[in-house]
Short mmCIF file of C-alpha atoms and ligand atoms in Angstrom, two decimals:
data_model
loop_
_atom_site.label_atom_id
_atom_site.label_comp_id
_atom_site.label_asym_id
_atom_site.label_seq_id
_atom_site.Cartn_x
_atom_site.Cartn_y
_atom_site.Cartn_z
CA UNK A 1 17.52 5.91 -32.34
CA UNK A 2 14.53 7.21 -30.49
CA UNK A 3 16.28 5.93 -27.41
CA UNK A 4 19.04 8.49 -27.41
CA UNK A 5 16.83 11.40 -28.40
CA UNK A 6 14.28 10.55 -25.81
CA UNK A 7 16.50 10.10 -22.81
CA UNK A 8 19.38 12.30 -23.84
CA UNK A 9 20.79 12.14 -20.40
CA UNK A 10 19.54 9.15 -18.46
CA UNK A 11 17.87 9.75 -15.11
CA UNK A 12 19.84 8.84 -11.99
CA UNK A 13 19.11 8.11 -8.39
CA UNK A 14 19.72 11.12 -6.17
CA UNK A 15 21.84 9.14 -3.72
CA UNK A 16 23.27 5.69 -3.07
CA UNK A 17 20.86 5.29 -0.21
CA UNK A 18 18.00 6.25 -2.52
CA UNK A 19 18.87 3.35 -4.81
CA UNK A 20 19.24 0.88 -1.94
CA UNK A 21 15.86 1.87 -0.52
CA UNK A 22 14.12 1.72 -3.90
CA UNK A 23 15.62 -1.66 -4.77
CA UNK A 24 14.88 -2.98 -1.29
CA UNK A 25 11.38 -1.58 -1.77
CA UNK A 26 11.04 -3.61 -4.93
CA UNK A 27 12.29 -6.75 -3.22
CA UNK A 28 10.35 -6.37 0.01
CA UNK A 29 6.72 -6.94 -0.86
CA UNK A 30 3.78 -9.26 -0.58
CA UNK A 31 6.31 -12.00 -1.28
CA UNK A 32 7.88 -11.39 2.12
CA UNK A 33 4.94 -10.64 4.33
CA UNK A 34 2.10 -12.59 2.72
CA UNK A 35 3.86 -15.40 0.86
CA UNK A 36 6.97 -16.23 2.91
CA UNK A 37 5.18 -17.03 6.19
CA UNK A 38 2.59 -19.28 4.58
CA UNK A 39 5.10 -21.06 2.34
CA UNK A 40 7.26 -21.57 5.43
CA UNK A 41 4.24 -22.97 7.26
CA UNK A 42 3.42 -25.31 4.38
CA UNK A 43 7.01 -26.52 4.17
CA UNK A 44 7.44 -27.28 7.83
CA UNK A 45 9.46 -24.28 9.07
CA UNK A 46 13.12 -24.43 10.23
CA UNK A 47 14.99 -26.30 7.55
CA UNK A 48 13.04 -24.58 4.78
CA UNK A 49 14.03 -21.21 6.21
CA UNK A 50 17.69 -22.22 6.28
CA UNK A 51 17.52 -23.37 2.65
CA UNK A 52 15.88 -20.08 1.66
CA UNK A 53 18.70 -18.14 3.28
CA UNK A 54 21.30 -20.33 1.55
CA UNK A 55 19.54 -19.73 -1.81
CA UNK A 56 19.68 -16.02 -1.27
CA UNK A 57 23.43 -16.10 -0.69
CA UNK A 58 24.43 -18.61 -3.37
CA UNK A 59 21.97 -17.70 -6.10
CA UNK A 60 20.16 -14.49 -5.15
CA UNK A 61 23.01 -12.10 -4.42
CA UNK A 62 25.13 -13.15 -7.43
CA UNK A 63 22.20 -12.88 -9.86
CA UNK A 64 21.07 -9.60 -8.38
CA UNK A 65 24.56 -8.18 -8.83
CA UNK A 66 24.53 -9.51 -12.41
CA UNK A 67 21.22 -7.77 -13.13
CA UNK A 68 22.36 -4.46 -11.69
CA UNK A 69 25.60 -4.76 -13.62
CA UNK A 70 23.84 -5.45 -16.94
CA UNK A 71 21.54 -2.49 -16.31
CA UNK A 72 24.31 -0.07 -15.44
CA UNK A 73 26.50 -1.22 -18.32
CA UNK A 74 23.61 -1.39 -20.81
CA UNK A 75 22.02 1.92 -19.77
CA UNK A 76 18.47 0.95 -20.52
CA UNK A 77 15.38 -0.96 -19.56
CA UNK A 78 15.73 -4.68 -20.28
CA UNK A 79 15.29 -4.89 -24.07
CA UNK A 80 17.29 -1.74 -24.75
CA UNK A 81 20.05 -2.77 -22.34
CA UNK A 82 20.68 -6.07 -24.15
CA UNK A 83 20.56 -4.25 -27.47
CA UNK A 84 23.03 -1.63 -26.28
CA UNK A 85 25.38 -4.37 -25.11
CA UNK A 86 25.12 -6.85 -27.95
CA UNK A 87 23.58 -5.01 -30.87
CA UNK A 88 20.13 -4.66 -32.42
CA UNK A 89 20.18 -8.04 -34.04
CA UNK A 90 21.27 -9.97 -31.01
CA UNK A 91 18.84 -12.63 -29.87
CA UNK A 92 19.68 -11.68 -26.31
CA UNK A 93 17.10 -8.95 -26.48
CA UNK A 94 14.53 -11.74 -26.33
CA UNK A 95 15.61 -12.12 -22.72
CA UNK A 96 14.57 -8.52 -22.23
CA UNK A 97 11.22 -9.29 -23.81
CA UNK A 98 10.66 -12.26 -21.51
CA UNK A 99 11.36 -9.93 -18.59
CA UNK A 100 8.98 -7.21 -19.70
CA UNK A 101 6.21 -9.69 -20.40
CA UNK A 102 6.80 -11.34 -16.99
CA UNK A 103 6.65 -7.92 -15.34
CA UNK A 104 3.41 -7.16 -17.17
CA UNK A 105 1.84 -10.44 -16.03
CA UNK A 106 3.09 -10.24 -12.44
CA UNK A 107 1.85 -6.68 -12.02
CA UNK A 108 -1.55 -7.67 -13.43
CA UNK A 109 -2.24 -10.05 -10.55
CA UNK A 110 -0.05 -8.36 -7.94
CA UNK A 111 -2.39 -5.38 -7.97
CA UNK A 112 -5.30 -7.70 -7.26
CA UNK A 113 -3.67 -9.10 -4.11
CA UNK A 114 -2.62 -5.58 -3.18
CA UNK A 115 -6.26 -4.60 -3.65
CA UNK A 116 -7.25 -7.20 -1.03
CA UNK A 117 -4.89 -5.54 1.43
CA UNK A 118 -6.68 -2.23 0.82
CA UNK A 119 -9.98 -3.94 1.46
CA UNK A 120 -8.66 -5.43 4.70
CA UNK A 121 -7.25 -2.11 5.86
CA UNK A 122 -10.66 -0.64 5.26
CA UNK A 123 -12.27 -3.49 7.22
CA UNK A 124 -9.81 -2.97 10.08
CA UNK A 125 -10.50 0.76 10.21
CA UNK A 126 -14.27 0.38 10.13
CA UNK A 127 -14.13 -2.37 12.76
CA UNK A 128 -15.68 -5.05 10.52
CA UNK A 129 -13.81 -7.88 12.27
CA UNK A 130 -15.18 -6.83 15.62
CA UNK A 131 -18.77 -6.53 14.49
CA UNK A 132 -19.27 -10.24 13.79
CA UNK A 133 -18.77 -13.61 15.50
CA UNK A 134 -15.21 -14.86 14.98
CA UNK A 135 -16.30 -17.78 12.84
CA UNK A 136 -17.70 -15.26 10.37
CA UNK A 137 -14.29 -13.73 9.76
CA UNK A 138 -12.57 -16.33 7.52
CA UNK A 139 -15.52 -16.46 5.09
CA UNK A 140 -15.11 -12.69 4.60
CA UNK A 141 -12.15 -13.49 2.40
CA UNK A 142 -14.15 -15.90 0.25
CA UNK A 143 -16.85 -13.28 -0.09
CA UNK A 144 -14.28 -10.73 -1.20
CA UNK A 145 -12.68 -13.13 -3.67
CA UNK A 146 -16.08 -13.87 -5.15
CA UNK A 147 -17.00 -10.21 -5.54
CA UNK A 148 -16.32 -8.85 -9.00
CA UNK A 149 -17.12 -5.30 -7.91
CA UNK A 150 -14.76 -5.03 -4.95
CA UNK A 151 -11.90 -6.82 -6.65
CA UNK A 152 -12.04 -4.48 -9.60
CA UNK A 153 -12.55 -1.37 -7.51
CA UNK A 154 -9.62 -2.00 -5.17
CA UNK A 155 -7.41 -3.05 -8.02
CA UNK A 156 -8.13 0.17 -9.86
CA UNK A 157 -7.47 2.27 -6.75
CA UNK A 158 -4.18 0.53 -6.16
CA UNK A 159 -3.11 0.77 -9.78
CA UNK A 160 -3.99 4.47 -9.88
CA UNK A 161 -1.70 5.07 -6.93
CA UNK A 162 1.12 3.06 -8.50
CA UNK A 163 0.78 5.03 -11.72
CA UNK A 164 0.85 8.26 -9.72
CA UNK A 165 4.16 7.35 -8.11
CA UNK A 166 5.85 6.16 -11.30
CA UNK A 167 4.74 9.20 -13.32
CA UNK A 168 6.72 11.29 -10.83
CA UNK A 169 9.89 9.82 -12.31
CA UNK A 170 13.00 8.19 -10.91
CA UNK A 171 13.94 10.75 -8.28
CA UNK A 172 10.80 12.75 -7.60
CA UNK A 173 8.49 9.73 -7.78
CA UNK A 174 10.07 6.37 -7.08
CA UNK A 175 12.98 7.46 -4.90
CA UNK A 176 10.97 9.93 -2.90
CA UNK A 177 8.10 7.56 -2.15
CA UNK A 178 10.44 4.74 -1.21
CA UNK A 179 12.26 7.12 1.09
CA UNK A 180 9.05 7.58 3.04
CA UNK A 181 7.39 4.19 2.76
CA UNK A 182 10.41 1.98 3.49
CA UNK A 183 11.40 3.60 6.80
CA UNK A 184 7.69 3.57 7.70
CA UNK A 185 7.57 -0.11 6.91
CA UNK A 186 10.58 -0.85 9.09
CA UNK A 187 9.16 1.11 12.00
CA UNK A 188 5.86 -0.77 11.82
CA UNK A 189 7.66 -4.09 11.54
CA UNK A 190 9.74 -3.38 14.62
CA UNK A 191 6.67 -2.28 16.55
CA UNK A 192 4.75 -5.43 15.62
CA UNK A 193 7.76 -7.62 16.40
CA UNK A 194 8.07 -6.16 19.89
CA UNK A 195 4.39 -6.83 20.34
CA UNK A 196 4.79 -10.44 19.14
CA UNK A 197 7.52 -11.12 21.71
CA UNK A 198 4.99 -10.46 24.46
CA UNK A 199 2.72 -13.29 23.31
CA UNK A 200 2.76 -16.72 24.95
CA UNK A 201 3.34 -18.55 21.68
CA UNK A 202 6.57 -16.65 20.92
CA UNK A 203 8.92 -19.43 22.09
CA UNK A 204 7.11 -22.14 20.17
CA UNK A 205 7.04 -19.94 17.09
CA UNK A 206 10.79 -19.30 17.25
CA UNK A 207 11.37 -23.00 17.42
CA UNK A 208 9.12 -23.54 14.42
CA UNK A 209 10.78 -20.85 12.32
CA UNK A 210 14.41 -21.52 13.21
CA UNK A 211 14.82 -25.08 14.42
CA UNK A 212 15.59 -27.48 11.53
CA UNK A 213 13.20 -30.29 12.29
CA UNK A 214 13.91 -33.02 9.72
CA UNK A 215 10.69 -34.86 10.43
CA UNK A 216 8.63 -31.95 9.16
CA UNK A 217 10.71 -31.39 6.04
CA UNK A 218 9.24 -32.22 2.66
CA UNK A 219 12.40 -32.95 0.65
CA UNK A 220 12.88 -31.84 -2.95
CA UNK A 221 9.60 -30.04 -3.26
CA UNK A 222 10.66 -27.76 -0.41
CA UNK A 223 14.01 -27.05 -2.03
CA UNK A 224 12.20 -26.06 -5.22
CA UNK A 225 9.82 -23.88 -3.29
CA UNK A 226 12.80 -22.19 -1.59
CA UNK A 227 14.52 -21.27 -4.86
CA UNK A 228 11.26 -20.05 -6.36
CA UNK A 229 10.53 -18.02 -3.26
CA UNK A 230 14.02 -16.48 -3.32
CA UNK A 231 13.58 -15.37 -6.93
CA UNK A 232 10.17 -13.85 -6.48
CA UNK A 233 11.05 -12.24 -3.20
CA UNK A 234 14.25 -10.66 -4.48
CA UNK A 235 12.50 -9.38 -7.66
CA UNK A 236 14.94 -11.32 -9.81
CA UNK A 237 14.78 -12.71 -13.31
CA UNK A 238 12.64 -10.14 -15.11
CA UNK A 239 14.67 -6.99 -15.17
CA UNK A 240 13.36 -4.95 -12.26
CA UNK A 241 16.82 -4.81 -10.70
CA UNK A 242 18.29 -4.33 -14.17
CA UNK A 243 16.12 -1.28 -14.78
CA UNK A 244 16.85 0.19 -11.34
CA UNK A 245 20.53 -0.59 -11.93
CA UNK A 246 20.43 1.43 -15.14
CA UNK A 247 19.81 4.56 -13.04
CA UNK A 248 22.77 3.79 -10.78
CA UNK A 249 25.82 6.00 -10.89
CA UNK A 250 29.26 4.58 -11.50
CA UNK A 251 30.46 5.31 -7.98
CA UNK A 252 28.15 2.75 -6.38
CA UNK A 253 29.40 -0.66 -5.34
CA UNK A 254 27.28 -3.21 -7.24
CA UNK A 255 28.03 -6.36 -5.24
CA UNK A 256 27.76 -4.60 -1.94
CA UNK A 257 24.44 -3.02 -2.92
CA UNK A 258 23.10 -6.42 -4.02
CA UNK A 259 24.19 -7.90 -0.70
CA UNK A 260 22.59 -5.14 1.37
CA UNK A 261 19.32 -5.30 -0.59
CA UNK A 262 19.15 -9.08 -0.30
CA UNK A 263 19.95 -9.16 3.39
CA UNK A 264 17.29 -6.51 4.04
CA UNK A 265 14.87 -8.68 2.09
CA UNK A 266 15.59 -11.79 4.19
CA UNK A 267 15.44 -9.79 7.40
CA UNK A 268 11.98 -8.51 6.53
CA UNK A 269 10.77 -11.99 5.58
CA UNK A 270 12.10 -13.42 8.84
CA UNK A 271 10.60 -10.57 10.84
CA UNK A 272 7.24 -11.18 9.18
CA UNK A 273 7.45 -14.85 10.13
CA UNK A 274 8.45 -13.92 13.69
CA UNK A 275 5.38 -11.70 13.90
CA UNK A 276 2.86 -14.07 12.35
CA UNK A 277 3.76 -17.38 13.92
CA UNK A 278 3.67 -16.27 17.58
CA UNK A 279 0.18 -14.95 16.94
CA UNK A 280 -0.80 -18.21 15.25
CA UNK A 281 0.66 -20.47 17.92
CA UNK A 282 -0.72 -18.41 20.78
CA UNK A 283 -4.22 -19.02 19.49
CA UNK A 284 -3.67 -22.61 18.44
CA UNK A 285 -4.11 -22.13 14.69
CA UNK A 286 -2.51 -24.30 12.01
CA UNK A 287 0.74 -22.84 10.64
CA UNK A 288 0.07 -24.57 7.31
CA UNK A 289 -3.12 -22.63 6.52
CA UNK A 290 -1.80 -21.65 3.06
CA UNK A 291 -2.44 -18.42 1.15
CA UNK A 292 -5.34 -17.55 3.43
CA UNK A 293 -3.01 -17.22 6.43
CA UNK A 294 -2.85 -13.45 6.34
CA UNK A 295 -6.42 -12.84 5.23
CA UNK A 296 -8.34 -15.57 7.03
CA UNK A 297 -6.40 -16.55 10.12
CA UNK A 298 -4.85 -13.29 11.25
CA UNK A 299 -8.03 -11.20 11.41
CA UNK A 300 -9.63 -13.85 13.65
CA UNK A 301 -6.76 -13.39 16.01
CA UNK A 302 -6.76 -9.61 15.76
CA UNK A 303 -10.41 -9.70 16.74
CA UNK A 304 -9.50 -11.39 20.03
CA UNK A 305 -6.35 -9.50 20.93
CA UNK A 306 -6.37 -6.62 23.35
CA UNK A 307 -5.64 -3.55 21.23
CA UNK A 308 -6.21 -5.76 18.19
CA UNK A 309 -7.74 -3.03 16.06
CA UNK A 310 -4.63 -0.90 16.19
CA UNK A 311 -2.45 -3.92 15.48
CA UNK A 312 -4.67 -4.85 12.53
CA UNK A 313 -4.54 -1.36 11.07
CA UNK A 314 -0.76 -1.22 11.39
CA UNK A 315 -0.39 -4.69 9.89
CA UNK A 316 -2.48 -4.06 6.78
CA UNK A 317 -0.92 -0.65 6.30
CA UNK A 318 2.43 -2.40 6.39
CA UNK A 319 1.31 -4.81 3.68
CA UNK A 320 0.14 -1.92 1.52
CA UNK A 321 3.44 -0.05 1.89
CA UNK A 322 5.32 -3.20 0.96
CA UNK A 323 3.07 -3.83 -2.04
CA UNK A 324 3.26 -0.27 -3.41
CA UNK A 325 7.05 -0.15 -3.49
CA UNK A 326 7.11 -3.46 -5.38
CA UNK A 327 4.36 -2.69 -7.87
CA UNK A 328 6.08 0.61 -8.62
CA UNK A 329 9.19 -1.28 -9.73
CA UNK A 330 7.14 -3.58 -11.94
CA UNK A 331 5.40 -0.66 -13.62
CA UNK A 332 8.72 1.14 -14.07
CA UNK A 333 10.04 -1.80 -16.11
CA UNK A 334 7.07 -1.78 -18.47
CA UNK A 335 6.72 2.01 -18.55
CA UNK A 336 10.39 2.73 -19.21
CA UNK A 337 10.35 0.12 -21.96
CA UNK A 338 7.47 1.92 -23.67
CA UNK A 339 9.31 5.23 -23.24
CA UNK A 340 12.49 3.93 -24.79
CA UNK A 341 11.05 1.75 -27.52
CA UNK A 342 8.33 4.11 -28.72
CA UNK A 343 10.00 7.38 -27.80
CA UNK A 344 7.03 8.45 -25.65
CA UNK A 345 7.26 10.82 -22.72
CA UNK A 346 7.08 9.39 -19.20
CA UNK A 347 3.54 10.51 -18.46
CA UNK A 348 1.77 8.97 -21.48
CA UNK A 349 4.00 5.87 -21.40
CA UNK A 350 3.34 5.11 -17.74
CA UNK A 351 -0.34 5.96 -17.98
CA UNK A 352 -0.85 3.76 -21.03
CA UNK A 353 1.15 0.87 -19.54
CA UNK A 354 -0.73 1.05 -16.26
CA UNK A 355 -4.06 1.20 -18.03
CA UNK A 356 -3.38 -1.72 -20.32
CA UNK A 357 -2.07 -3.81 -17.42
CA UNK A 358 -5.14 -2.94 -15.34
CA UNK A 359 -7.40 -4.05 -18.19
CA UNK A 360 -5.45 -7.28 -18.45
CA UNK A 361 -5.62 -7.51 -14.66
CA UNK A 362 -9.39 -7.77 -14.92
CA UNK A 363 -8.82 -11.41 -15.82
CA UNK A 364 -7.20 -12.01 -12.43
CA UNK A 365 -9.57 -9.71 -10.57
CA UNK A 366 -12.54 -11.63 -11.91
CA UNK A 367 -11.02 -15.04 -11.53
CA UNK A 368 -12.91 -15.70 -8.29
CA UNK A 369 -16.23 -14.43 -9.59
CA UNK A 370 -17.36 -13.93 -13.20
CA UNK A 371 -14.52 -16.06 -14.56
CA UNK A 372 -14.34 -18.61 -11.76
CA UNK A 373 -15.21 -21.44 -14.14
CA UNK A 374 -12.25 -20.73 -16.43
CA UNK A 375 -9.20 -22.93 -15.99
CA UNK A 376 -6.00 -22.20 -17.85
CA UNK A 377 -2.92 -24.25 -17.01
CA UNK A 378 -4.20 -27.63 -15.92
CA UNK A 379 -6.81 -27.04 -13.26
CA UNK A 380 -5.44 -23.70 -12.19
CA UNK A 381 -7.67 -20.64 -12.09
CA UNK A 382 -6.65 -17.69 -14.26
CA UNK A 383 -5.08 -16.03 -11.25
CA UNK A 384 -3.05 -19.12 -10.26
CA UNK A 385 -2.05 -19.74 -13.86
CA UNK A 386 -0.53 -16.27 -14.20
CA UNK A 387 1.31 -16.66 -10.91
CA UNK A 388 2.64 -20.03 -12.01
CA UNK A 389 3.58 -18.91 -15.50
CA UNK A 390 5.38 -15.76 -14.42
CA UNK A 391 6.84 -16.62 -11.03
CA UNK A 392 7.71 -20.26 -11.55
CA UNK A 393 8.53 -20.42 -15.23
CA UNK A 394 9.49 -16.98 -16.54
CA UNK A 395 11.48 -15.73 -13.53
CA UNK A 396 13.75 -18.79 -13.22
CA UNK A 397 14.17 -18.90 -17.00
CA UNK A 398 15.03 -15.21 -17.01
CA UNK A 399 17.40 -15.81 -14.10
CA UNK A 400 19.31 -18.48 -15.99
CA UNK A 401 19.50 -16.17 -19.00
CA UNK A 402 20.82 -13.30 -16.90
CA UNK A 403 23.46 -15.48 -15.25
CA UNK A 404 24.58 -16.90 -18.60
CA UNK A 405 24.66 -13.44 -20.17
CA UNK A 406 26.72 -11.93 -17.36
CA UNK A 407 28.92 -14.99 -16.91
CA UNK A 408 29.52 -16.17 -20.45
CA UNK A 409 28.30 -13.71 -23.07
CA UNK A 410 29.80 -10.51 -21.70
CA UNK A 411 33.56 -10.62 -21.89
CA UNK A 412 35.42 -11.02 -18.66
CA UNK A 413 37.14 -7.68 -19.25
CA UNK A 414 33.80 -5.93 -19.72
CA UNK A 415 32.24 -7.35 -16.58
CA UNK A 416 35.35 -6.74 -14.52
CA UNK A 417 35.48 -3.13 -15.65
CA UNK A 418 31.87 -2.53 -14.67
CA UNK A 419 32.12 -4.53 -11.45
CA UNK A 420 35.18 -2.61 -10.29
CA UNK A 421 33.67 0.85 -10.78
CA UNK A 422 32.64 2.01 -7.36
CA UNK A 423 33.64 -1.33 -5.83
CA UNK A 424 35.23 -1.41 -2.42
CA UNK A 425 36.04 -5.08 -2.78
CA UNK A 426 37.24 -5.77 -6.34
CA UNK A 427 39.01 -8.86 -5.02
CA UNK A 428 35.60 -10.55 -4.80
CA UNK A 429 35.18 -10.44 -8.60
CA UNK A 430 36.47 -13.98 -9.36
CA UNK A 431 34.33 -15.38 -6.59
CA UNK A 432 31.19 -13.64 -7.87
CA UNK A 433 31.96 -14.72 -11.42
CA UNK A 434 32.20 -18.40 -10.50
CA UNK A 435 28.84 -18.20 -8.77
CA UNK A 436 27.27 -16.51 -11.80
CA UNK A 437 28.91 -18.82 -14.34
CA UNK A 438 28.29 -22.15 -12.65
CA UNK A 439 26.50 -22.30 -9.32
CA UNK A 440 23.55 -20.01 -9.96
CA UNK A 441 22.59 -21.22 -13.46
CA UNK A 442 23.00 -24.87 -12.47
CA UNK A 443 20.88 -24.50 -9.36
CA UNK A 444 18.15 -22.60 -11.16
CA UNK A 445 18.21 -24.94 -14.16
CA UNK A 446 17.61 -27.84 -11.80
CA UNK A 447 14.58 -26.14 -10.37
CA UNK A 448 13.34 -25.18 -13.79
CA UNK A 449 13.55 -28.73 -15.11
CA UNK A 450 11.74 -30.00 -12.02
CA UNK A 451 8.97 -27.47 -12.52
CA UNK A 452 8.56 -28.48 -16.15
CA UNK A 453 8.51 -32.16 -15.16
CA UNK A 454 5.87 -31.50 -12.55
CA UNK A 455 3.79 -29.86 -15.28
CA UNK A 456 3.72 -33.14 -17.16
CA UNK A 457 3.75 -35.60 -14.31
CA UNK A 458 0.20 -34.56 -13.60
CA UNK A 459 0.59 -34.52 -9.83
CA UNK A 460 -1.12 -31.19 -9.48
CA UNK A 461 -1.99 -30.50 -13.07
CA UNK A 462 -4.68 -32.31 -15.00
CA UNK A 463 -4.11 -32.75 -18.70
N1 LIG B 501 9.72 -8.97 -4.80
C1 LIG B 501 8.35 -8.62 -4.79
C2 LIG B 501 7.71 -9.22 -3.54
O1 LIG B 501 8.36 -9.88 -2.77
C3 LIG B 501 7.61 -9.07 -6.02
C4 LIG B 501 8.29 -8.72 -7.29
C5 LIG B 501 8.69 -9.72 -8.15
C6 LIG B 501 8.55 -7.39 -7.61
C7 LIG B 501 9.36 -9.43 -9.32
C8 LIG B 501 9.22 -7.07 -8.78
C9 LIG B 501 9.63 -8.09 -9.62
O2 LIG B 501 6.56 -9.04 -3.31
#
């Protein structure tokens, strides 16, 4: 019963807007600005983007509403919430465990990528891209990846900052920082977008991003990538939205909040694509450059643009803002779990969680240097293995579990009661429930099975 003694009265968001910004902050992250553009490039643009948007509406919004609902009803971080709803002995709390472990793993490599953005901001400020020939710029990323020292240093700096925010608590830490960083992020995005419209390649880029060109489409593998991208980008399947939902007051509209957060998330992803691709097309680069797009291709272009240094600084700052608000939500899941399960205070719980995750993160931070010879899943590096394990296996699995829990395990009366509190559109309940009961789990299960099959088919995994 440490739970009750510890929390007594559970923390709440200060305002509805505070929750929306924090949850949008969790969703909007490296997944939108770093991952979405390059995955779009790899999957041929247009049609992939349309499928992503469809996934968000059919699967993303319903599951996000389900997570928030479970959190608000269960009044706890993932494990505790399932326990509160279905009892201590219920196996459903395993779903909470999967979430917390996924959060732990994701944060451990997320902070490494976030660390790279710090390094690149530093490079932009000191003018490193302008001090060398342009063909020297892409290798800078390989040098960084292969440097144990810098990877660890930046990771530690980033983690320290994340810990600092989360220690502040729900209102004074998470809500307050999101209230500053998210508007800042939007302002920078709008500024960069206006800038992108002035480039020659803007028209071609718009066509690439929005025109469904069947000849460039890659079929099933792109559909799978779209569902996976939607999950990761919306922070679904591991309990981040559940935990944030547990701090939500009863007068907030769950479905509407989920819709606003998700739409904001797509808008940011699309804006990021509309900023990156014009730059890429204007300078004749390949849109399918892969994960290096932001770190290898963009700086080359920045180095040639008039006013490029300012643009580069704003861009990497933007990435950092996006990354902080997401990593904060990941740490909150693990930290609040430690608080509730062990009865610790916020400060020691968050500090210990952050520290342990950072130590575990060394594996990812060193995966391009000291540990570059180590392969885990098939021929994946440690870093890629964690990303695969958490984002492609645990998140979809968690998502199915959440949909089944909200759609089938909770009684209809229970869900309806929670859904209706604060709802301005209770008439949408049956519609949402059908999506959560059938459409979302079926769609995600399909993807999950495909992912498992691909693990054994050996196409990209050697066994
Ligand atoms: N949604 C975040 C992003 O797009 C990543 C994330 C995943 C955050 C899962 C929390 C939980 O970068």
